[in-house]
Amino acid sequence: MMHKSHSFVGSSPEAAASDNPLAGWQAEGFRLSFIGVSEWSQRPIFRDISGVEPALVTAQRMVQLHQEAGEVGHAHLNVVQQANRIDITIGDKPTQNTVDPSLPGYKPFFSAGPFHETLQLFDDLTSKAAPLLKNALRVAYAITLLQPTPNARQSGRLLHRFLPKVPMDPEKDIDLIFQINRPHVREGGLLINRLGRWESVQITTVRVLASGGPMPVMPAASPITAAQIYVEANTDAENTVPLTNLPDLVQELRNAAVKLAEVGDV
């Protein structure tokens, strides 16, 4: 199964990258979830999906939990199987230094890599994962994107282009957070939720000094800001009929999520 971003069709990769509003954005993470899975027995599937062995395997049969994790390409893959649910996520390495700028490899935010490069990696993984399952009651595809900025006002400017109908002045207004779900019913009657959240993020690292009395808290560095986009396309939570042909459904949700991320709330 081949996945294609709608921005790439009919254009060269160079033109697509330059024309795409998400060029330069980092992928904080991707998630594909299958909920209400039946006719499935928990088993190792990390290698089936990625082609490599996991670095970590945790199996707790009493609570029906099976987790596999490891590095795949430039990202960290996590496959978690619970009772009737499977989550496949990629993100940054959990050991990434996002705390101390004085140590090697520091970066202020967790990020798996550039959006389009990481999307291609996740496409390869999900194209192998979806055919493993016969059915599920619900499927969800989520993307979290991040763009570090020099200040909160610049975060608002970046996000404003994705929210043309939201009444805001990016030159004056700050601390933006806007979330909405715009569901639609596709042909055949299946409801597809399209959830989007656009948010300006600010993180302050603090240092706590231990002493005999109250522990003083002081900023360790200046606040770090970023623009963040979270989008998710998922099927109806109230559905009771098992969904089949999961590869095609995953591709449909993937395309809906990517379009929402790229176009915004229009």
PDB file of C-alpha atoms in Angstrom:
ATOM      1  CA  MET A   1       0.000   0.000   0.000  1.00  0.00           C
ATOM      2  CA  MET A   2       1.384   3.399  -0.982  1.00  0.00           C
ATOM      3  CA  HIS A   3       0.672   6.517   1.086  1.00  0.00           C
ATOM      4  CA  LYS A   4       0.921   9.929  -0.537  1.00  0.00           C
ATOM      5  CA  SER A   5       0.605  13.348   1.009  1.00  0.00           C
ATOM      6  CA  HIS A   6      -1.831  15.390  -1.047  1.00  0.00           C
ATOM      7  CA  SER A   7       0.821  18.121  -1.230  1.00  0.00           C
ATOM      8  CA  PHE A   8       3.235  15.840  -3.076  1.00  0.00           C
ATOM      9  CA  VAL A   9       0.980  14.644  -5.861  1.00  0.00           C
ATOM     10  CA  GLY A  10       2.081  15.936  -9.234  1.00  0.00           C
ATOM     11  CA  SER A  11       5.120  17.838  -7.986  1.00  0.00           C
ATOM     12  CA  SER A  12       8.759  17.209  -7.283  1.00  0.00           C
ATOM     13  CA  PRO A  13       9.881  16.671  -3.664  1.00  0.00           C
ATOM     14  CA  GLU A  14      11.786  19.973  -3.792  1.00  0.00           C
ATOM     15  CA  ALA A  15       8.736  21.915  -4.975  1.00  0.00           C
ATOM     16  CA  ALA A  16       6.487  20.172  -2.475  1.00  0.00           C
ATOM     17  CA  ALA A  17       8.777  21.067   0.418  1.00  0.00           C
ATOM     18  CA  SER A  18       9.047  24.714  -0.620  1.00  0.00           C
ATOM     19  CA  ASP A  19       5.293  25.118  -1.193  1.00  0.00           C
ATOM     20  CA  ASN A  20       4.188  23.263   1.919  1.00  0.00           C
ATOM     21  CA  PRO A  21       3.291  25.387   4.975  1.00  0.00           C
ATOM     22  CA  LEU A  22       4.801  22.712   7.242  1.00  0.00           C
ATOM     23  CA  ALA A  23       8.264  22.860   5.688  1.00  0.00           C
ATOM     24  CA  GLY A  24      10.628  23.335   8.604  1.00  0.00           C
ATOM     25  CA  TRP A  25       8.219  21.920  11.190  1.00  0.00           C
ATOM     26  CA  GLN A  26       9.370  19.059  13.414  1.00  0.00           C
ATOM     27  CA  ALA A  27       7.345  15.926  14.120  1.00  0.00           C
ATOM     28  CA  GLU A  28       6.994  15.566  17.852  1.00  0.00           C
ATOM     29  CA  GLY A  29       5.269  12.255  17.284  1.00  0.00           C
ATOM     30  CA  PHE A  30       2.866  10.071  15.297  1.00  0.00           C
ATOM     31  CA  ARG A  31       0.338   7.586  16.675  1.00  0.00           C
ATOM     32  CA  LEU A  32      -1.842   4.896  15.102  1.00  0.00           C
ATOM     33  CA  SER A  33      -4.347   3.210  17.430  1.00  0.00           C
ATOM     34  CA  PHE A  34      -6.597   0.204  16.907  1.00  0.00           C
ATOM     35  CA  ILE A  35      -9.315  -0.021  19.571  1.00  0.00           C
ATOM     36  CA  GLY A  36     -11.772  -2.841  20.125  1.00  0.00           C
ATOM     37  CA  VAL A  37      -9.569  -5.375  18.355  1.00  0.00           C
ATOM     38  CA  SER A  38     -10.946  -8.911  18.135  1.00  0.00           C
ATOM     39  CA  GLU A  39      -9.635 -12.174  16.701  1.00  0.00           C
ATOM     40  CA  TRP A  40      -6.177 -11.212  17.921  1.00  0.00           C
ATOM     41  CA  SER A  41      -3.700 -12.878  20.273  1.00  0.00           C
ATOM     42  CA  GLN A  42      -0.893 -10.792  21.692  1.00  0.00           C
ATOM     43  CA  ARG A  43       2.460 -11.664  20.139  1.00  0.00           C
ATOM     44  CA  PRO A  44       5.708  -9.917  19.126  1.00  0.00           C
ATOM     45  CA  ILE A  45       5.065  -7.714  16.080  1.00  0.00           C
ATOM     46  CA  PHE A  46       7.828  -5.092  16.330  1.00  0.00           C
ATOM     47  CA  ARG A  47      10.026  -6.919  13.810  1.00  0.00           C
ATOM     48  CA  ASP A  48       7.053  -7.533  11.477  1.00  0.00           C
ATOM     49  CA  ILE A  49       6.440  -3.777  11.384  1.00  0.00           C
ATOM     50  CA  SER A  50       9.977  -2.399  11.383  1.00  0.00           C
ATOM     51  CA  GLY A  51      12.211  -5.172  10.053  1.00  0.00           C
ATOM     52  CA  VAL A  52      14.521  -4.934  13.086  1.00  0.00           C
ATOM     53  CA  GLU A  53      14.545  -6.450  16.560  1.00  0.00           C
ATOM     54  CA  PRO A  54      13.261  -4.344  19.471  1.00  0.00           C
ATOM     55  CA  ALA A  55      15.716  -3.083  22.092  1.00  0.00           C
ATOM     56  CA  LEU A  56      13.170  -3.517  24.873  1.00  0.00           C
ATOM     57  CA  VAL A  57      10.401  -6.079  25.397  1.00  0.00           C
ATOM     58  CA  THR A  58       8.012  -6.068  28.339  1.00  0.00           C
ATOM     59  CA  ALA A  59       5.314  -8.710  28.730  1.00  0.00           C
ATOM     60  CA  GLN A  60       2.855  -8.755  31.640  1.00  0.00           C
ATOM     61  CA  ARG A  61       0.367 -11.513  30.974  1.00  0.00           C
ATOM     62  CA  MET A  62      -1.650 -10.920  34.142  1.00  0.00           C
ATOM     63  CA  VAL A  63      -2.669  -7.442  32.953  1.00  0.00           C
ATOM     64  CA  GLN A  64      -2.577  -8.291  29.222  1.00  0.00           C
ATOM     65  CA  LEU A  65       0.226  -5.872  28.408  1.00  0.00           C
ATOM     66  CA  HIS A  66       2.883  -6.467  25.769  1.00  0.00           C
ATOM     67  CA  GLN A  67       5.286  -3.643  24.911  1.00  0.00           C
ATOM     68  CA  GLU A  68       8.144  -3.513  22.411  1.00  0.00           C
ATOM     69  CA  ALA A  69      10.375  -0.500  21.795  1.00  0.00           C
ATOM     70  CA  GLY A  70      13.516   0.445  19.939  1.00  0.00           C
ATOM     71  CA  GLU A  71      15.123   2.736  17.408  1.00  0.00           C
ATOM     72  CA  VAL A  72      13.925   2.595  13.803  1.00  0.00           C
ATOM     73  CA  GLY A  73      15.593   4.934  11.356  1.00  0.00           C
ATOM     74  CA  HIS A  74      15.898   8.356  12.964  1.00  0.00           C
ATOM     75  CA  ALA A  75      13.037   7.809  15.437  1.00  0.00           C
ATOM     76  CA  HIS A  76      12.011   5.726  18.444  1.00  0.00           C
ATOM     77  CA  LEU A  77       9.238   3.191  17.805  1.00  0.00           C
ATOM     78  CA  ASN A  78       6.929   1.994  20.575  1.00  0.00           C
ATOM     79  CA  VAL A  79       4.398  -0.811  20.052  1.00  0.00           C
ATOM     80  CA  VAL A  80       2.005  -1.366  22.957  1.00  0.00           C
ATOM     81  CA  GLN A  81      -0.585  -4.141  23.003  1.00  0.00           C
ATOM     82  CA  GLN A  82      -3.245  -4.030  25.693  1.00  0.00           C
ATOM     83  CA  ALA A  83      -6.512  -5.904  26.093  1.00  0.00           C
ATOM     84  CA  ASN A  84      -8.316  -5.321  22.765  1.00  0.00           C
ATOM     85  CA  ARG A  85      -6.096  -2.365  21.851  1.00  0.00           C
ATOM     86  CA  ILE A  86      -2.858  -1.763  19.931  1.00  0.00           C
ATOM     87  CA  ASP A  87      -0.969   1.562  19.819  1.00  0.00           C
ATOM     88  CA  ILE A  88       1.918   2.212  17.441  1.00  0.00           C
ATOM     89  CA  THR A  89       3.830   5.426  18.082  1.00  0.00           C
ATOM     90  CA  ILE A  90       7.061   7.032  16.963  1.00  0.00           C
ATOM     91  CA  GLY A  91       8.807   9.917  18.644  1.00  0.00           C
ATOM     92  CA  ASP A  92      12.137  11.101  19.929  1.00  0.00           C
ATOM     93  CA  LYS A  93      14.515   8.924  21.893  1.00  0.00           C
ATOM     94  CA  PRO A  94      13.403   8.864  25.558  1.00  0.00           C
ATOM     95  CA  THR A  95      17.014   9.541  26.568  1.00  0.00           C
ATOM     96  CA  GLN A  96      17.184  12.763  24.549  1.00  0.00           C
ATOM     97  CA  ASN A  97      18.645  15.642  26.574  1.00  0.00           C
ATOM     98  CA  THR A  98      15.984  18.346  26.721  1.00  0.00           C
ATOM     99  CA  VAL A  99      16.955  19.659  30.165  1.00  0.00           C
ATOM    100  CA  ASP A 100      20.582  20.747  30.413  1.00  0.00           C
ATOM    101  CA  PRO A 101      22.033  22.968  27.629  1.00  0.00           C
ATOM    102  CA  SER A 102      25.520  22.459  29.048  1.00  0.00           C
ATOM    103  CA  LEU A 103      25.479  18.740  28.216  1.00  0.00           C
ATOM    104  CA  PRO A 104      26.065  17.238  24.730  1.00  0.00           C
ATOM    105  CA  GLY A 105      23.166  16.658  22.367  1.00  0.00           C
ATOM    106  CA  TYR A 106      20.854  19.195  24.001  1.00  0.00           C
ATOM    107  CA  LYS A 107      17.724  20.384  22.207  1.00  0.00           C
ATOM    108  CA  PRO A 108      14.858  22.239  23.893  1.00  0.00           C
ATOM    109  CA  PHE A 109      12.004  19.987  22.737  1.00  0.00           C
ATOM    110  CA  PHE A 110      11.507  16.316  21.969  1.00  0.00           C
ATOM    111  CA  SER A 111      11.165  15.791  18.220  1.00  0.00           C
ATOM    112  CA  ALA A 112      11.469  12.717  16.040  1.00  0.00           C
ATOM    113  CA  GLY A 113      12.687  14.658  13.006  1.00  0.00           C
ATOM    114  CA  PRO A 114      11.424  16.836  10.134  1.00  0.00           C
ATOM    115  CA  PHE A 115       7.712  16.376   9.427  1.00  0.00           C
ATOM    116  CA  HIS A 116       7.862  15.028   5.859  1.00  0.00           C
ATOM    117  CA  GLU A 117      10.813  12.742   6.541  1.00  0.00           C
ATOM    118  CA  THR A 118       9.161  11.327   9.658  1.00  0.00           C
ATOM    119  CA  LEU A 119       5.810  10.971   7.893  1.00  0.00           C
ATOM    120  CA  GLN A 120       7.474   8.780   5.257  1.00  0.00           C
ATOM    121  CA  LEU A 121       8.994   6.625   8.001  1.00  0.00           C
ATOM    122  CA  PHE A 122       5.617   6.249   9.727  1.00  0.00           C
ATOM    123  CA  ASP A 123       3.970   5.441   6.386  1.00  0.00           C
ATOM    124  CA  ASP A 124       6.366   2.536   5.960  1.00  0.00           C
ATOM    125  CA  LEU A 125       5.582   1.246   9.453  1.00  0.00           C
ATOM    126  CA  THR A 126       1.791   1.595   9.282  1.00  0.00           C
ATOM    127  CA  SER A 127       1.615  -0.008   5.834  1.00  0.00           C
ATOM    128  CA  LYS A 128       2.978  -3.175   7.466  1.00  0.00           C
ATOM    129  CA  ALA A 129       0.986  -2.895  10.688  1.00  0.00           C
ATOM    130  CA  ALA A 130      -2.554  -2.462   9.337  1.00  0.00           C
ATOM    131  CA  PRO A 131      -2.672  -5.764   7.369  1.00  0.00           C
ATOM    132  CA  LEU A 132      -1.807  -7.716  10.534  1.00  0.00           C
ATOM    133  CA  LEU A 133      -5.271  -7.110  12.018  1.00  0.00           C
ATOM    134  CA  LYS A 134      -8.607  -8.443  10.810  1.00  0.00           C
ATOM    135  CA  ASN A 135     -10.809  -5.811  12.407  1.00  0.00           C
ATOM    136  CA  ALA A 136     -11.279  -3.123  15.056  1.00  0.00           C
ATOM    137  CA  LEU A 137     -14.205  -1.138  16.397  1.00  0.00           C
ATOM    138  CA  ARG A 138     -12.301   2.134  16.190  1.00  0.00           C
ATOM    139  CA  VAL A 139      -9.149   3.448  14.505  1.00  0.00           C
ATOM    140  CA  ALA A 140      -7.308   6.701  15.244  1.00  0.00           C
ATOM    141  CA  TYR A 141      -4.392   8.434  13.508  1.00  0.00           C
ATOM    142  CA  ALA A 142      -2.702  11.358  15.290  1.00  0.00           C
ATOM    143  CA  ILE A 143       0.133  13.774  14.488  1.00  0.00           C
ATOM    144  CA  THR A 144       1.858  16.238  16.829  1.00  0.00           C
ATOM    145  CA  LEU A 145       4.041  18.921  15.237  1.00  0.00           C
ATOM    146  CA  LEU A 146       6.318  21.522  16.740  1.00  0.00           C
ATOM    147  CA  GLN A 147       8.117  24.640  15.558  1.00  0.00           C
ATOM    148  CA  PRO A 148      10.468  26.342  18.062  1.00  0.00           C
ATOM    149  CA  THR A 149      10.158  30.129  18.029  1.00  0.00           C
ATOM    150  CA  PRO A 150      12.135  33.042  19.499  1.00  0.00           C
ATOM    151  CA  ASN A 151       9.121  34.291  21.473  1.00  0.00           C
ATOM    152  CA  ALA A 152       5.402  33.767  22.129  1.00  0.00           C
ATOM    153  CA  ARG A 153       4.340  36.404  19.628  1.00  0.00           C
ATOM    154  CA  GLN A 154       6.119  34.595  16.810  1.00  0.00           C
ATOM    155  CA  SER A 155       4.327  31.400  17.847  1.00  0.00           C
ATOM    156  CA  GLY A 156       1.032  33.199  17.335  1.00  0.00           C
ATOM    157  CA  ARG A 157       2.125  34.467  13.924  1.00  0.00           C
ATOM    158  CA  LEU A 158       3.008  30.942  12.783  1.00  0.00           C
ATOM    159  CA  LEU A 159      -0.291  29.495  13.981  1.00  0.00           C
ATOM    160  CA  HIS A 160      -2.434  32.313  12.613  1.00  0.00           C
ATOM    161  CA  ARG A 161      -1.935  31.130   9.021  1.00  0.00           C
ATOM    162  CA  PHE A 162      -3.627  27.847   9.972  1.00  0.00           C
ATOM    163  CA  LEU A 163      -6.564  29.632  11.657  1.00  0.00           C
ATOM    164  CA  PRO A 164      -7.764  32.210   9.111  1.00  0.00           C
ATOM    165  CA  LYS A 165     -11.276  32.380  10.600  1.00  0.00           C
ATOM    166  CA  VAL A 166     -10.258  32.751  14.231  1.00  0.00           C
ATOM    167  CA  PRO A 167     -10.584  36.391  15.362  1.00  0.00           C
ATOM    168  CA  MET A 168      -7.094  37.218  16.563  1.00  0.00           C
ATOM    169  CA  ASP A 169      -4.384  39.781  15.944  1.00  0.00           C
ATOM    170  CA  PRO A 170      -1.042  37.953  15.842  1.00  0.00           C
ATOM    171  CA  GLU A 171       0.758  41.259  16.409  1.00  0.00           C
ATOM    172  CA  LYS A 172      -1.032  41.812  19.727  1.00  0.00           C
ATOM    173  CA  ASP A 173      -2.600  38.578  20.951  1.00  0.00           C
ATOM    174  CA  ILE A 174      -0.534  35.866  22.652  1.00  0.00           C
ATOM    175  CA  ASP A 175      -1.074  32.635  24.639  1.00  0.00           C
ATOM    176  CA  LEU A 176      -3.117  31.085  21.840  1.00  0.00           C
ATOM    177  CA  ILE A 177      -4.897  27.764  22.210  1.00  0.00           C
ATOM    178  CA  PHE A 178      -7.695  26.765  19.826  1.00  0.00           C
ATOM    179  CA  GLN A 179      -9.260  23.331  19.505  1.00  0.00           C
ATOM    180  CA  ILE A 180     -12.196  22.048  17.479  1.00  0.00           C
ATOM    181  CA  ASN A 181     -13.557  18.809  16.068  1.00  0.00           C
ATOM    182  CA  ARG A 182     -15.223  18.978  12.655  1.00  0.00           C
ATOM    183  CA  PRO A 183     -16.673  15.497  12.048  1.00  0.00           C
ATOM    184  CA  HIS A 184     -18.095  14.396   8.731  1.00  0.00           C
ATOM    185  CA  VAL A 185     -19.943  11.305   7.547  1.00  0.00           C
ATOM    186  CA  ARG A 186     -18.293   9.615   4.617  1.00  0.00           C
ATOM    187  CA  GLU A 187     -20.034   7.572   1.955  1.00  0.00           C
ATOM    188  CA  GLY A 188     -21.345   4.428   3.590  1.00  0.00           C
ATOM    189  CA  GLY A 189     -22.354   6.202   6.784  1.00  0.00           C
ATOM    190  CA  LEU A 190     -19.112   5.965   8.800  1.00  0.00           C
ATOM    191  CA  LEU A 191     -18.481   9.065  10.921  1.00  0.00           C
ATOM    192  CA  ILE A 192     -14.925  10.430  10.817  1.00  0.00           C
ATOM    193  CA  ASN A 193     -13.830  12.879  13.518  1.00  0.00           C
ATOM    194  CA  ARG A 194     -11.299  15.539  12.506  1.00  0.00           C
ATOM    195  CA  LEU A 195      -9.850  17.049  15.669  1.00  0.00           C
ATOM    196  CA  GLY A 196      -7.346  19.896  15.550  1.00  0.00           C
ATOM    197  CA  ARG A 197      -5.578  21.861  18.272  1.00  0.00           C
ATOM    198  CA  TRP A 198      -3.254  24.819  17.671  1.00  0.00           C
ATOM    199  CA  GLU A 199      -1.327  26.094  20.660  1.00  0.00           C
ATOM    200  CA  SER A 200       1.518  28.411  21.594  1.00  0.00           C
ATOM    201  CA  VAL A 201       3.759  26.605  24.069  1.00  0.00           C
ATOM    202  CA  GLN A 202       6.138  28.022  26.653  1.00  0.00           C
ATOM    203  CA  ILE A 203       8.434  25.944  28.849  1.00  0.00           C
ATOM    204  CA  THR A 204      10.527  27.181  31.739  1.00  0.00           C
ATOM    205  CA  THR A 205      13.192  24.936  33.214  1.00  0.00           C
ATOM    206  CA  VAL A 206      13.658  25.427  36.940  1.00  0.00           C
ATOM    207  CA  ARG A 207      16.420  24.460  39.332  1.00  0.00           C
ATOM    208  CA  VAL A 208      15.557  23.315  42.841  1.00  0.00           C
ATOM    209  CA  LEU A 209      18.274  23.769  45.464  1.00  0.00           C
ATOM    210  CA  ALA A 210      18.127  21.362  48.378  1.00  0.00           C
ATOM    211  CA  SER A 211      18.738  22.934  51.785  1.00  0.00           C
ATOM    212  CA  GLY A 212      17.833  22.473  55.396  1.00  0.00           C
ATOM    213  CA  GLY A 213      14.822  24.762  55.111  1.00  0.00           C
ATOM    214  CA  PRO A 214      12.303  25.453  52.344  1.00  0.00           C
ATOM    215  CA  MET A 215      13.714  24.528  48.957  1.00  0.00           C
ATOM    216  CA  PRO A 216      14.199  27.648  46.809  1.00  0.00           C
ATOM    217  CA  VAL A 217      13.169  27.388  43.166  1.00  0.00           C
ATOM    218  CA  MET A 218      14.786  29.526  40.514  1.00  0.00           C
ATOM    219  CA  PRO A 219      14.696  29.595  36.708  1.00  0.00           C
ATOM    220  CA  ALA A 220      17.553  27.622  35.179  1.00  0.00           C
ATOM    221  CA  ALA A 221      17.200  29.376  31.816  1.00  0.00           C
ATOM    222  CA  SER A 222      15.014  31.787  29.908  1.00  0.00           C
ATOM    223  CA  PRO A 223      11.585  30.480  28.844  1.00  0.00           C
ATOM    224  CA  ILE A 224      11.552  28.451  25.624  1.00  0.00           C
ATOM    225  CA  THR A 225       8.649  28.947  23.214  1.00  0.00           C
ATOM    226  CA  ALA A 226       7.204  27.028  20.284  1.00  0.00           C
ATOM    227  CA  ALA A 227       4.133  26.673  18.096  1.00  0.00           C
ATOM    228  CA  GLN A 228       2.443  23.283  18.388  1.00  0.00           C
ATOM    229  CA  ILE A 229      -0.142  21.561  16.183  1.00  0.00           C
ATOM    230  CA  TYR A 230      -2.019  18.422  17.188  1.00  0.00           C
ATOM    231  CA  VAL A 231      -4.366  16.757  14.707  1.00  0.00           C
ATOM    232  CA  GLU A 232      -6.246  13.494  14.923  1.00  0.00           C
ATOM    233  CA  ALA A 233      -8.573  11.691  12.539  1.00  0.00           C
ATOM    234  CA  ASN A 234     -10.539   8.885  14.133  1.00  0.00           C
ATOM    235  CA  THR A 235     -13.682   6.837  13.643  1.00  0.00           C
ATOM    236  CA  ASP A 236     -16.883   7.025  15.675  1.00  0.00           C
ATOM    237  CA  ALA A 237     -16.383   6.087  19.342  1.00  0.00           C
ATOM    238  CA  GLU A 238     -19.949   4.718  19.467  1.00  0.00           C
ATOM    239  CA  ASN A 239     -19.483   2.317  16.563  1.00  0.00           C
ATOM    240  CA  THR A 240     -20.388  -1.284  17.421  1.00  0.00           C
ATOM    241  CA  VAL A 241     -19.802  -2.931  14.037  1.00  0.00           C
ATOM    242  CA  PRO A 242     -16.251  -4.255  13.493  1.00  0.00           C
ATOM    243  CA  LEU A 243     -14.377  -2.244  10.867  1.00  0.00           C
ATOM    244  CA  THR A 244     -12.603  -4.345   8.261  1.00  0.00           C
ATOM    245  CA  ASN A 245     -10.278  -3.517   5.353  1.00  0.00           C
ATOM    246  CA  LEU A 246      -8.076  -1.671   7.830  1.00  0.00           C
ATOM    247  CA  PRO A 247      -5.269  -0.758   5.378  1.00  0.00           C
ATOM    248  CA  ASP A 248      -7.633   1.411   3.321  1.00  0.00           C
ATOM    249  CA  LEU A 249      -9.209   2.934   6.422  1.00  0.00           C
ATOM    250  CA  VAL A 250      -5.808   3.782   7.897  1.00  0.00           C
ATOM    251  CA  GLN A 251      -4.826   5.494   4.647  1.00  0.00           C
ATOM    252  CA  GLU A 252      -8.056   7.513   4.669  1.00  0.00           C
ATOM    253  CA  LEU A 253      -7.483   8.657   8.260  1.00  0.00           C
ATOM    254  CA  ARG A 254      -3.836   9.373   7.526  1.00  0.00           C
ATOM    255  CA  ASN A 255      -4.719  11.578   4.575  1.00  0.00           C
ATOM    256  CA  ALA A 256      -7.377  13.420   6.592  1.00  0.00           C
ATOM    257  CA  ALA A 257      -4.928  14.105   9.430  1.00  0.00           C
ATOM    258  CA  VAL A 258      -2.146  15.259   7.105  1.00  0.00           C
ATOM    259  CA  LYS A 259      -4.526  17.564   5.232  1.00  0.00           C
ATOM    260  CA  LEU A 260      -5.776  19.102   8.481  1.00  0.00           C
ATOM    261  CA  ALA A 261      -2.193  19.662   9.632  1.00  0.00           C
ATOM    262  CA  GLU A 262      -1.155  21.247   6.356  1.00  0.00           C
ATOM    263  CA  VAL A 263      -4.258  23.333   5.620  1.00  0.00           C
ATOM    264  CA  GLY A 264      -5.461  24.180   9.110  1.00  0.00           C
ATOM    265  CA  ASP A 265      -8.996  24.971  10.217  1.00  0.00           C
ATOM    266  CA  VAL A 266     -10.609  26.344   7.080  1.00  0.00           C
TER     267      VAL A 266
END
